[in-house]
């Protein structure tokens, strides 16, 4: 399962529930670049959190929903004004896309 993110994030945190920290994947950082698309693996049994250096202005995407009752392959958790959001796959395989808007720039 992958979620392409157009020029993206600074920090990616993978939270593995039920596993000890030694088995969890390390935190990864990526440069925030409007010209780069990142493909991130997202799993149904893990929550992936993306953290940005500034508050997110808006999110736009396809194949992803914030409402678990709405059919989609990815579930999004986000609150307006936060610097982060979390995603989890609802199916295997699952693909979705999301654009992150910060200060009139699309990542």
Short mmCIF file of N, CA, C and O in Angstrom, two decimals:
data_model
loop_
_atom_site.label_atom_id
_atom_site.label_comp_id
_atom_site.label_asym_id
_atom_site.label_seq_id
_atom_site.Cartn_x
_atom_site.Cartn_y
_atom_site.Cartn_z
N UNK A 1 0.83 -1.16 0.00
CA UNK A 1 0.00 0.00 0.00
C UNK A 1 0.89 1.23 0.00
O UNK A 1 1.83 1.29 0.75
N UNK A 2 0.58 2.17 -0.83
CA UNK A 2 1.37 3.39 -0.91
C UNK A 2 0.46 4.59 -0.93
O UNK A 2 -0.66 4.52 -1.38
N UNK A 3 0.99 5.69 -0.43
CA UNK A 3 0.28 6.96 -0.50
C UNK A 3 1.27 7.97 -1.05
O UNK A 3 2.22 8.32 -0.40
N UNK A 4 1.12 8.37 -2.32
CA UNK A 4 2.02 9.37 -2.85
C UNK A 4 1.66 10.73 -2.27
O UNK A 4 0.50 11.08 -2.21
N UNK A 5 2.66 11.46 -1.89
CA UNK A 5 2.44 12.79 -1.35
C UNK A 5 3.33 13.73 -2.14
O UNK A 5 4.52 13.56 -2.18
N UNK A 6 2.71 14.68 -2.77
CA UNK A 6 3.44 15.62 -3.60
C UNK A 6 4.28 16.50 -2.72
O UNK A 6 3.76 17.20 -1.87
N UNK A 7 5.56 16.45 -2.89
CA UNK A 7 6.52 17.22 -2.11
C UNK A 7 6.09 17.31 -0.69
O UNK A 7 5.11 17.92 -0.40
N UNK A 8 6.83 16.82 0.15
CA UNK A 8 6.14 16.50 1.37
C UNK A 8 6.83 16.90 2.63
O UNK A 8 7.51 17.88 2.71
N UNK A 9 6.63 16.14 3.49
CA UNK A 9 6.80 16.21 4.89
C UNK A 9 8.22 16.34 5.38
O UNK A 9 9.14 16.03 4.69
N UNK A 10 8.28 16.72 6.59
CA UNK A 10 9.57 16.78 7.26
C UNK A 10 9.79 15.51 8.06
O UNK A 10 10.83 14.93 8.00
N UNK A 11 8.82 15.06 8.78
CA UNK A 11 9.02 13.88 9.63
C UNK A 11 7.89 12.89 9.44
O UNK A 11 6.74 13.26 9.40
N UNK A 12 8.26 11.63 9.35
CA UNK A 12 7.31 10.55 9.21
C UNK A 12 7.47 9.64 10.41
O UNK A 12 8.55 9.16 10.69
N UNK A 13 6.39 9.42 11.13
CA UNK A 13 6.43 8.58 12.32
C UNK A 13 5.53 7.39 12.10
O UNK A 13 4.37 7.54 11.75
N UNK A 14 6.07 6.20 12.30
CA UNK A 14 5.26 4.99 12.19
C UNK A 14 5.06 4.44 13.59
O UNK A 14 6.00 4.13 14.29
N UNK A 15 3.80 4.37 13.99
CA UNK A 15 3.46 3.85 15.31
C UNK A 15 2.99 2.43 15.13
O UNK A 15 2.01 2.18 14.43
N UNK A 16 3.67 1.49 15.76
CA UNK A 16 3.30 0.09 15.65
C UNK A 16 2.69 -0.33 16.98
O UNK A 16 3.35 -0.38 18.00
N UNK A 17 1.39 -0.61 16.94
CA UNK A 17 0.71 -1.02 18.15
C UNK A 17 0.92 -2.51 18.37
O UNK A 17 0.79 -3.30 17.46
N UNK A 18 1.25 -2.88 19.59
CA UNK A 18 1.43 -4.28 19.92
C UNK A 18 2.85 -4.79 19.70
O UNK A 18 3.11 -5.94 19.96
N UNK A 19 3.74 -3.96 19.20
CA UNK A 19 5.13 -4.37 19.03
C UNK A 19 6.02 -3.51 19.90
O UNK A 19 5.73 -2.35 20.15
N UNK A 20 7.12 -4.07 20.32
CA UNK A 20 8.04 -3.28 21.14
C UNK A 20 8.75 -2.27 20.25
O UNK A 20 8.86 -2.47 19.04
N UNK A 21 9.28 -1.17 20.82
CA UNK A 21 9.92 -0.12 20.02
C UNK A 21 11.08 -0.63 19.17
O UNK A 21 11.35 -0.09 18.12
N UNK A 22 11.75 -1.70 19.58
CA UNK A 22 12.87 -2.21 18.81
C UNK A 22 12.42 -2.75 17.45
O UNK A 22 13.19 -2.77 16.50
N UNK A 23 11.16 -3.18 17.34
CA UNK A 23 10.64 -3.70 16.09
C UNK A 23 9.96 -2.64 15.24
O UNK A 23 9.66 -2.87 14.09
N UNK A 24 9.69 -1.49 15.79
CA UNK A 24 9.04 -0.41 15.05
C UNK A 24 10.04 0.23 14.10
O UNK A 24 11.22 0.32 14.39
N UNK A 25 9.54 0.67 12.96
CA UNK A 25 10.40 1.34 11.99
C UNK A 25 10.81 2.70 12.53
O UNK A 25 10.03 3.38 13.18
N UNK A 26 12.03 3.09 12.24
CA UNK A 26 12.56 4.36 12.74
C UNK A 26 11.84 5.55 12.13
O UNK A 26 11.24 5.46 11.07
N UNK A 27 11.92 6.66 12.80
CA UNK A 27 11.38 7.92 12.28
C UNK A 27 12.23 8.35 11.10
O UNK A 27 13.46 8.28 11.14
N UNK A 28 11.57 8.78 10.03
CA UNK A 28 12.28 9.24 8.83
C UNK A 28 11.97 10.70 8.59
O UNK A 28 10.86 11.15 8.84
N UNK A 29 12.94 11.43 8.08
CA UNK A 29 12.75 12.83 7.71
C UNK A 29 13.02 13.01 6.22
O UNK A 29 13.92 12.38 5.68
N UNK A 30 12.22 13.87 5.59
CA UNK A 30 12.36 14.16 4.18
C UNK A 30 12.39 15.67 4.00
O UNK A 30 11.73 16.39 4.73
N UNK A 31 13.11 16.16 2.97
CA UNK A 31 13.10 17.61 2.71
C UNK A 31 11.73 18.05 2.20
O UNK A 31 11.07 17.33 1.47
N UNK A 32 11.32 19.21 2.60
CA UNK A 32 10.06 19.78 2.14
C UNK A 32 10.33 20.48 0.81
O UNK A 32 10.93 21.53 0.76
N UNK A 33 9.91 19.85 -0.29
CA UNK A 33 10.23 20.31 -1.64
C UNK A 33 8.98 20.19 -2.52
O UNK A 33 8.44 19.11 -2.68
N UNK A 34 8.56 21.30 -3.10
CA UNK A 34 7.35 21.33 -3.94
C UNK A 34 7.48 20.49 -5.21
O UNK A 34 6.48 20.16 -5.83
N UNK A 35 8.68 20.14 -5.61
CA UNK A 35 8.90 19.42 -6.86
C UNK A 35 9.11 17.92 -6.67
O UNK A 35 9.38 17.22 -7.63
N UNK A 36 8.98 17.43 -5.45
CA UNK A 36 9.24 16.02 -5.17
C UNK A 36 7.97 15.31 -4.73
O UNK A 36 7.22 15.83 -3.91
N UNK A 37 7.76 14.12 -5.28
CA UNK A 37 6.64 13.27 -4.88
C UNK A 37 7.23 12.12 -4.06
O UNK A 37 8.16 11.45 -4.50
N UNK A 38 6.67 11.89 -2.88
CA UNK A 38 7.12 10.79 -2.04
C UNK A 38 6.06 9.69 -2.04
O UNK A 38 4.87 9.98 -1.96
N UNK A 39 6.49 8.46 -2.11
CA UNK A 39 5.62 7.29 -2.03
C UNK A 39 5.88 6.63 -0.68
O UNK A 39 6.99 6.17 -0.42
N UNK A 40 4.86 6.61 0.16
CA UNK A 40 5.00 6.09 1.51
C UNK A 40 4.19 4.82 1.66
O UNK A 40 3.06 4.74 1.20
N UNK A 41 4.75 3.85 2.32
CA UNK A 41 4.02 2.62 2.61
C UNK A 41 3.17 2.84 3.85
O UNK A 41 3.63 3.36 4.85
N UNK A 42 1.90 2.45 3.74
CA UNK A 42 0.94 2.60 4.84
C UNK A 42 0.27 1.25 5.03
O UNK A 42 -0.14 0.62 4.05
N UNK A 43 0.14 0.80 6.25
CA UNK A 43 -0.40 -0.53 6.53
C UNK A 43 -1.69 -0.46 7.32
O UNK A 43 -1.95 0.51 8.02
N UNK A 44 -2.52 -1.53 7.25
CA UNK A 44 -3.77 -1.55 8.01
C UNK A 44 -3.56 -1.72 9.51
O UNK A 44 -4.39 -1.33 10.30
N UNK A 45 -2.42 -2.27 9.88
CA UNK A 45 -2.17 -2.53 11.31
C UNK A 45 -1.23 -1.52 11.96
O UNK A 45 -0.80 -1.71 13.09
N UNK A 46 -0.92 -0.43 11.23
CA UNK A 46 -0.05 0.61 11.76
C UNK A 46 -0.63 1.98 11.44
O UNK A 46 -1.31 2.15 10.44
N UNK A 47 -0.34 2.94 12.27
CA UNK A 47 -0.72 4.33 12.01
C UNK A 47 0.53 5.07 11.55
O UNK A 47 1.57 4.97 12.19
N UNK A 48 0.43 5.78 10.44
CA UNK A 48 1.54 6.57 9.92
C UNK A 48 1.21 8.03 10.13
O UNK A 48 0.17 8.50 9.67
N UNK A 49 2.08 8.75 10.82
CA UNK A 49 1.85 10.16 11.13
C UNK A 49 2.88 11.01 10.40
O UNK A 49 4.08 10.72 10.44
N UNK A 50 2.41 12.04 9.71
CA UNK A 50 3.28 12.95 8.98
C UNK A 50 3.27 14.29 9.70
O UNK A 50 2.20 14.84 9.96
N UNK A 51 4.45 14.81 10.00
CA UNK A 51 4.60 16.05 10.76
C UNK A 51 5.30 17.08 9.88
O UNK A 51 6.33 16.77 9.26
N UNK A 52 4.76 18.28 9.84
CA UNK A 52 5.30 19.36 9.02
C UNK A 52 5.83 20.49 9.90
O UNK A 52 5.44 20.61 11.05
N UNK A 53 6.69 21.35 9.34
CA UNK A 53 7.29 22.42 10.14
C UNK A 53 6.33 23.57 10.48
O UNK A 53 6.61 24.35 11.39
N UNK A 54 5.21 23.65 9.76
CA UNK A 54 4.24 24.73 9.99
C UNK A 54 2.84 24.14 9.96
O UNK A 54 2.64 23.05 9.44
N UNK A 55 1.85 24.87 10.46
CA UNK A 55 0.46 24.37 10.40
C UNK A 55 0.02 24.14 8.96
O UNK A 55 0.37 24.88 8.04
N UNK A 56 -0.75 23.09 8.76
CA UNK A 56 -1.28 22.73 7.45
C UNK A 56 -2.49 23.62 7.16
O UNK A 56 -3.39 23.74 7.98
N UNK A 57 -2.48 24.26 5.98
CA UNK A 57 -3.59 25.11 5.57
C UNK A 57 -4.77 24.27 5.11
O UNK A 57 -5.92 24.55 5.46
N UNK A 58 -4.50 23.25 4.29
CA UNK A 58 -5.56 22.38 3.76
C UNK A 58 -4.96 21.08 3.27
O UNK A 58 -3.75 20.99 3.03
N UNK A 59 -5.83 20.09 3.12
CA UNK A 59 -5.45 18.80 2.55
C UNK A 59 -6.41 18.49 1.41
O UNK A 59 -7.61 18.71 1.54
N UNK A 60 -5.89 17.99 0.29
CA UNK A 60 -6.71 17.57 -0.85
C UNK A 60 -6.19 16.23 -1.31
O UNK A 60 -4.99 16.03 -1.42
N UNK A 61 -7.09 15.30 -1.59
CA UNK A 61 -6.63 14.00 -2.03
C UNK A 61 -7.73 13.17 -2.64
O UNK A 61 -8.87 13.59 -2.77
N UNK A 62 -7.37 11.94 -3.01
CA UNK A 62 -8.35 10.99 -3.54
C UNK A 62 -8.04 9.61 -2.97
O UNK A 62 -6.89 9.29 -2.66
N UNK A 63 -9.08 8.82 -2.81
CA UNK A 63 -8.92 7.50 -2.25
C UNK A 63 -8.71 7.49 -0.76
O UNK A 63 -8.30 6.49 -0.18
N UNK A 64 -9.00 8.62 -0.11
CA UNK A 64 -8.77 8.76 1.32
C UNK A 64 -9.96 9.49 1.94
O UNK A 64 -10.56 10.34 1.29
N UNK A 65 -10.31 9.13 3.17
CA UNK A 65 -11.44 9.76 3.84
C UNK A 65 -11.14 9.97 5.32
O UNK A 65 -10.36 9.24 5.91
N UNK A 66 -11.80 10.97 5.88
CA UNK A 66 -11.71 11.21 7.32
C UNK A 66 -12.90 10.58 8.05
O UNK A 66 -12.91 10.50 9.27
N UNK A 67 -13.89 10.13 7.28
CA UNK A 67 -15.08 9.51 7.85
C UNK A 67 -15.04 8.00 7.62
O UNK A 67 -15.13 7.55 6.48
N UNK A 68 -14.90 7.19 8.68
CA UNK A 68 -14.81 5.75 8.50
C UNK A 68 -16.02 5.12 7.81
O UNK A 68 -15.95 4.02 7.29
N UNK A 69 -17.15 5.84 7.76
CA UNK A 69 -18.36 5.33 7.11
C UNK A 69 -18.35 5.58 5.60
O UNK A 69 -19.15 5.01 4.88
N UNK A 70 -17.46 6.44 5.13
CA UNK A 70 -17.35 6.74 3.71
C UNK A 70 -16.37 5.77 3.07
O UNK A 70 -15.25 5.62 3.56
N UNK A 71 -16.77 5.09 1.98
CA UNK A 71 -15.88 4.12 1.35
C UNK A 71 -14.60 4.76 0.83
O UNK A 71 -14.64 5.75 0.10
N UNK A 72 -13.47 4.22 1.23
CA UNK A 72 -12.14 4.63 0.75
C UNK A 72 -11.16 3.57 1.21
O UNK A 72 -11.47 2.77 2.08
N UNK A 73 -9.97 3.61 0.63
CA UNK A 73 -8.97 2.62 1.01
C UNK A 73 -8.02 3.11 2.10
O UNK A 73 -7.24 2.34 2.65
N UNK A 74 -8.09 4.41 2.41
CA UNK A 74 -7.24 4.99 3.46
C UNK A 74 -8.09 5.84 4.39
O UNK A 74 -9.00 6.52 3.95
N UNK A 75 -7.74 5.81 5.67
CA UNK A 75 -8.42 6.61 6.68
C UNK A 75 -7.48 7.72 7.14
O UNK A 75 -6.32 7.46 7.47
N UNK A 76 -7.99 8.94 7.16
CA UNK A 76 -7.22 10.13 7.53
C UNK A 76 -7.71 10.66 8.87
O UNK A 76 -8.91 10.74 9.11
N UNK A 77 -6.78 11.05 9.71
CA UNK A 77 -7.10 11.73 10.96
C UNK A 77 -6.38 13.07 10.96
O UNK A 77 -5.14 13.11 10.92
N UNK A 78 -7.16 14.17 10.96
CA UNK A 78 -6.57 15.51 10.89
C UNK A 78 -7.51 16.50 11.54
O UNK A 78 -8.73 16.40 11.40
N UNK A 79 -6.94 17.47 12.23
CA UNK A 79 -7.71 18.56 12.83
C UNK A 79 -7.16 19.88 12.27
O UNK A 79 -5.94 20.09 12.28
N UNK A 80 -8.03 20.74 11.78
CA UNK A 80 -7.62 22.01 11.17
C UNK A 80 -6.66 22.77 12.07
O UNK A 80 -6.87 22.87 13.27
N UNK A 81 -5.59 23.27 11.47
CA UNK A 81 -4.61 24.06 12.19
C UNK A 81 -3.46 23.26 12.76
O UNK A 81 -2.47 23.83 13.20
N UNK A 82 -3.55 21.92 12.73
CA UNK A 82 -2.46 21.09 13.23
C UNK A 82 -1.30 21.07 12.25
O UNK A 82 -1.45 21.36 11.07
N UNK A 83 -0.13 20.70 12.76
CA UNK A 83 1.06 20.54 11.94
C UNK A 83 1.25 19.10 11.48
O UNK A 83 2.26 18.76 10.87
N UNK A 84 0.30 18.24 11.78
CA UNK A 84 0.45 16.82 11.46
C UNK A 84 -0.90 16.21 11.08
O UNK A 84 -1.95 16.77 11.36
N UNK A 85 -0.83 15.06 10.43
CA UNK A 85 -2.00 14.23 10.21
C UNK A 85 -1.55 12.78 10.21
O UNK A 85 -0.37 12.48 10.06
N UNK A 86 -2.49 11.88 10.41
CA UNK A 86 -2.20 10.45 10.44
C UNK A 86 -3.05 9.73 9.42
O UNK A 86 -4.18 10.13 9.14
N UNK A 87 -2.51 8.64 8.88
CA UNK A 87 -3.24 7.81 7.93
C UNK A 87 -3.05 6.34 8.30
O UNK A 87 -2.06 5.95 8.91
N UNK A 88 -4.06 5.55 7.89
CA UNK A 88 -4.00 4.10 8.06
C UNK A 88 -4.74 3.47 6.89
O UNK A 88 -5.79 3.97 6.47
N UNK A 89 -4.19 2.39 6.36
CA UNK A 89 -4.85 1.69 5.26
C UNK A 89 -6.07 0.96 5.78
O UNK A 89 -6.04 0.39 6.88
N UNK A 90 -7.15 0.97 5.01
CA UNK A 90 -8.36 0.25 5.36
C UNK A 90 -8.50 -1.04 4.54
O UNK A 90 -9.39 -1.84 4.80
N UNK A 91 -7.63 -1.21 3.56
CA UNK A 91 -7.66 -2.38 2.69
C UNK A 91 -6.22 -2.76 2.36
O UNK A 91 -5.29 -1.98 2.57
N UNK A 92 -6.06 -3.97 1.84
CA UNK A 92 -4.75 -4.42 1.42
C UNK A 92 -4.90 -5.11 0.08
O UNK A 92 -5.53 -6.17 0.02
N UNK A 93 -4.45 -4.55 -1.01
CA UNK A 93 -3.65 -3.34 -1.13
C UNK A 93 -4.52 -2.08 -1.11
O UNK A 93 -5.72 -2.14 -1.37
N UNK A 94 -3.89 -0.97 -0.83
CA UNK A 94 -4.58 0.32 -0.81
C UNK A 94 -3.67 1.39 -1.40
O UNK A 94 -2.48 1.41 -1.11
N UNK A 95 -4.24 2.24 -2.22
CA UNK A 95 -3.51 3.38 -2.78
C UNK A 95 -4.36 4.63 -2.61
O UNK A 95 -5.58 4.57 -2.75
N UNK A 96 -3.71 5.73 -2.33
CA UNK A 96 -4.38 7.02 -2.21
C UNK A 96 -3.37 8.11 -2.52
O UNK A 96 -2.16 7.86 -2.50
N UNK A 97 -3.88 9.28 -2.80
CA UNK A 97 -2.99 10.44 -3.00
C UNK A 97 -3.46 11.56 -2.10
O UNK A 97 -4.65 11.68 -1.80
N UNK A 98 -2.50 12.37 -1.67
CA UNK A 98 -2.86 13.52 -0.85
C UNK A 98 -1.89 14.66 -1.12
O UNK A 98 -0.69 14.44 -1.24
N UNK A 99 -2.43 15.84 -1.28
CA UNK A 99 -1.64 17.06 -1.42
C UNK A 99 -1.78 17.84 -0.12
O UNK A 99 -2.88 17.98 0.41
N UNK A 100 -0.66 18.36 0.36
CA UNK A 100 -0.64 19.13 1.60
C UNK A 100 -0.38 20.58 1.23
O UNK A 100 0.62 20.89 0.57
N UNK A 101 -1.27 21.48 1.62
CA UNK A 101 -1.11 22.90 1.32
C UNK A 101 -0.67 23.61 2.59
O UNK A 101 -1.31 23.51 3.64
N UNK A 102 0.45 24.32 2.47
CA UNK A 102 1.00 25.12 3.58
C UNK A 102 1.42 26.46 3.00
O UNK A 102 2.23 26.52 2.06
N UNK A 103 0.87 27.54 3.54
CA UNK A 103 1.22 28.89 3.08
C UNK A 103 1.17 29.05 1.56
O UNK A 103 2.11 29.52 0.94
N UNK A 104 0.06 28.63 0.96
CA UNK A 104 -0.18 28.76 -0.48
C UNK A 104 0.76 27.92 -1.35
O UNK A 104 0.85 28.14 -2.56
N UNK A 105 1.47 26.99 -0.78
CA UNK A 105 2.33 26.08 -1.54
C UNK A 105 1.77 24.67 -1.40
O UNK A 105 1.31 24.28 -0.33
N UNK A 106 1.84 23.92 -2.50
CA UNK A 106 1.33 22.55 -2.51
C UNK A 106 2.50 21.59 -2.42
O UNK A 106 3.44 21.66 -3.22
N UNK A 107 2.41 20.68 -1.47
CA UNK A 107 3.44 19.65 -1.28
C UNK A 107 2.82 18.29 -1.46
O UNK A 107 1.65 18.10 -1.24
#
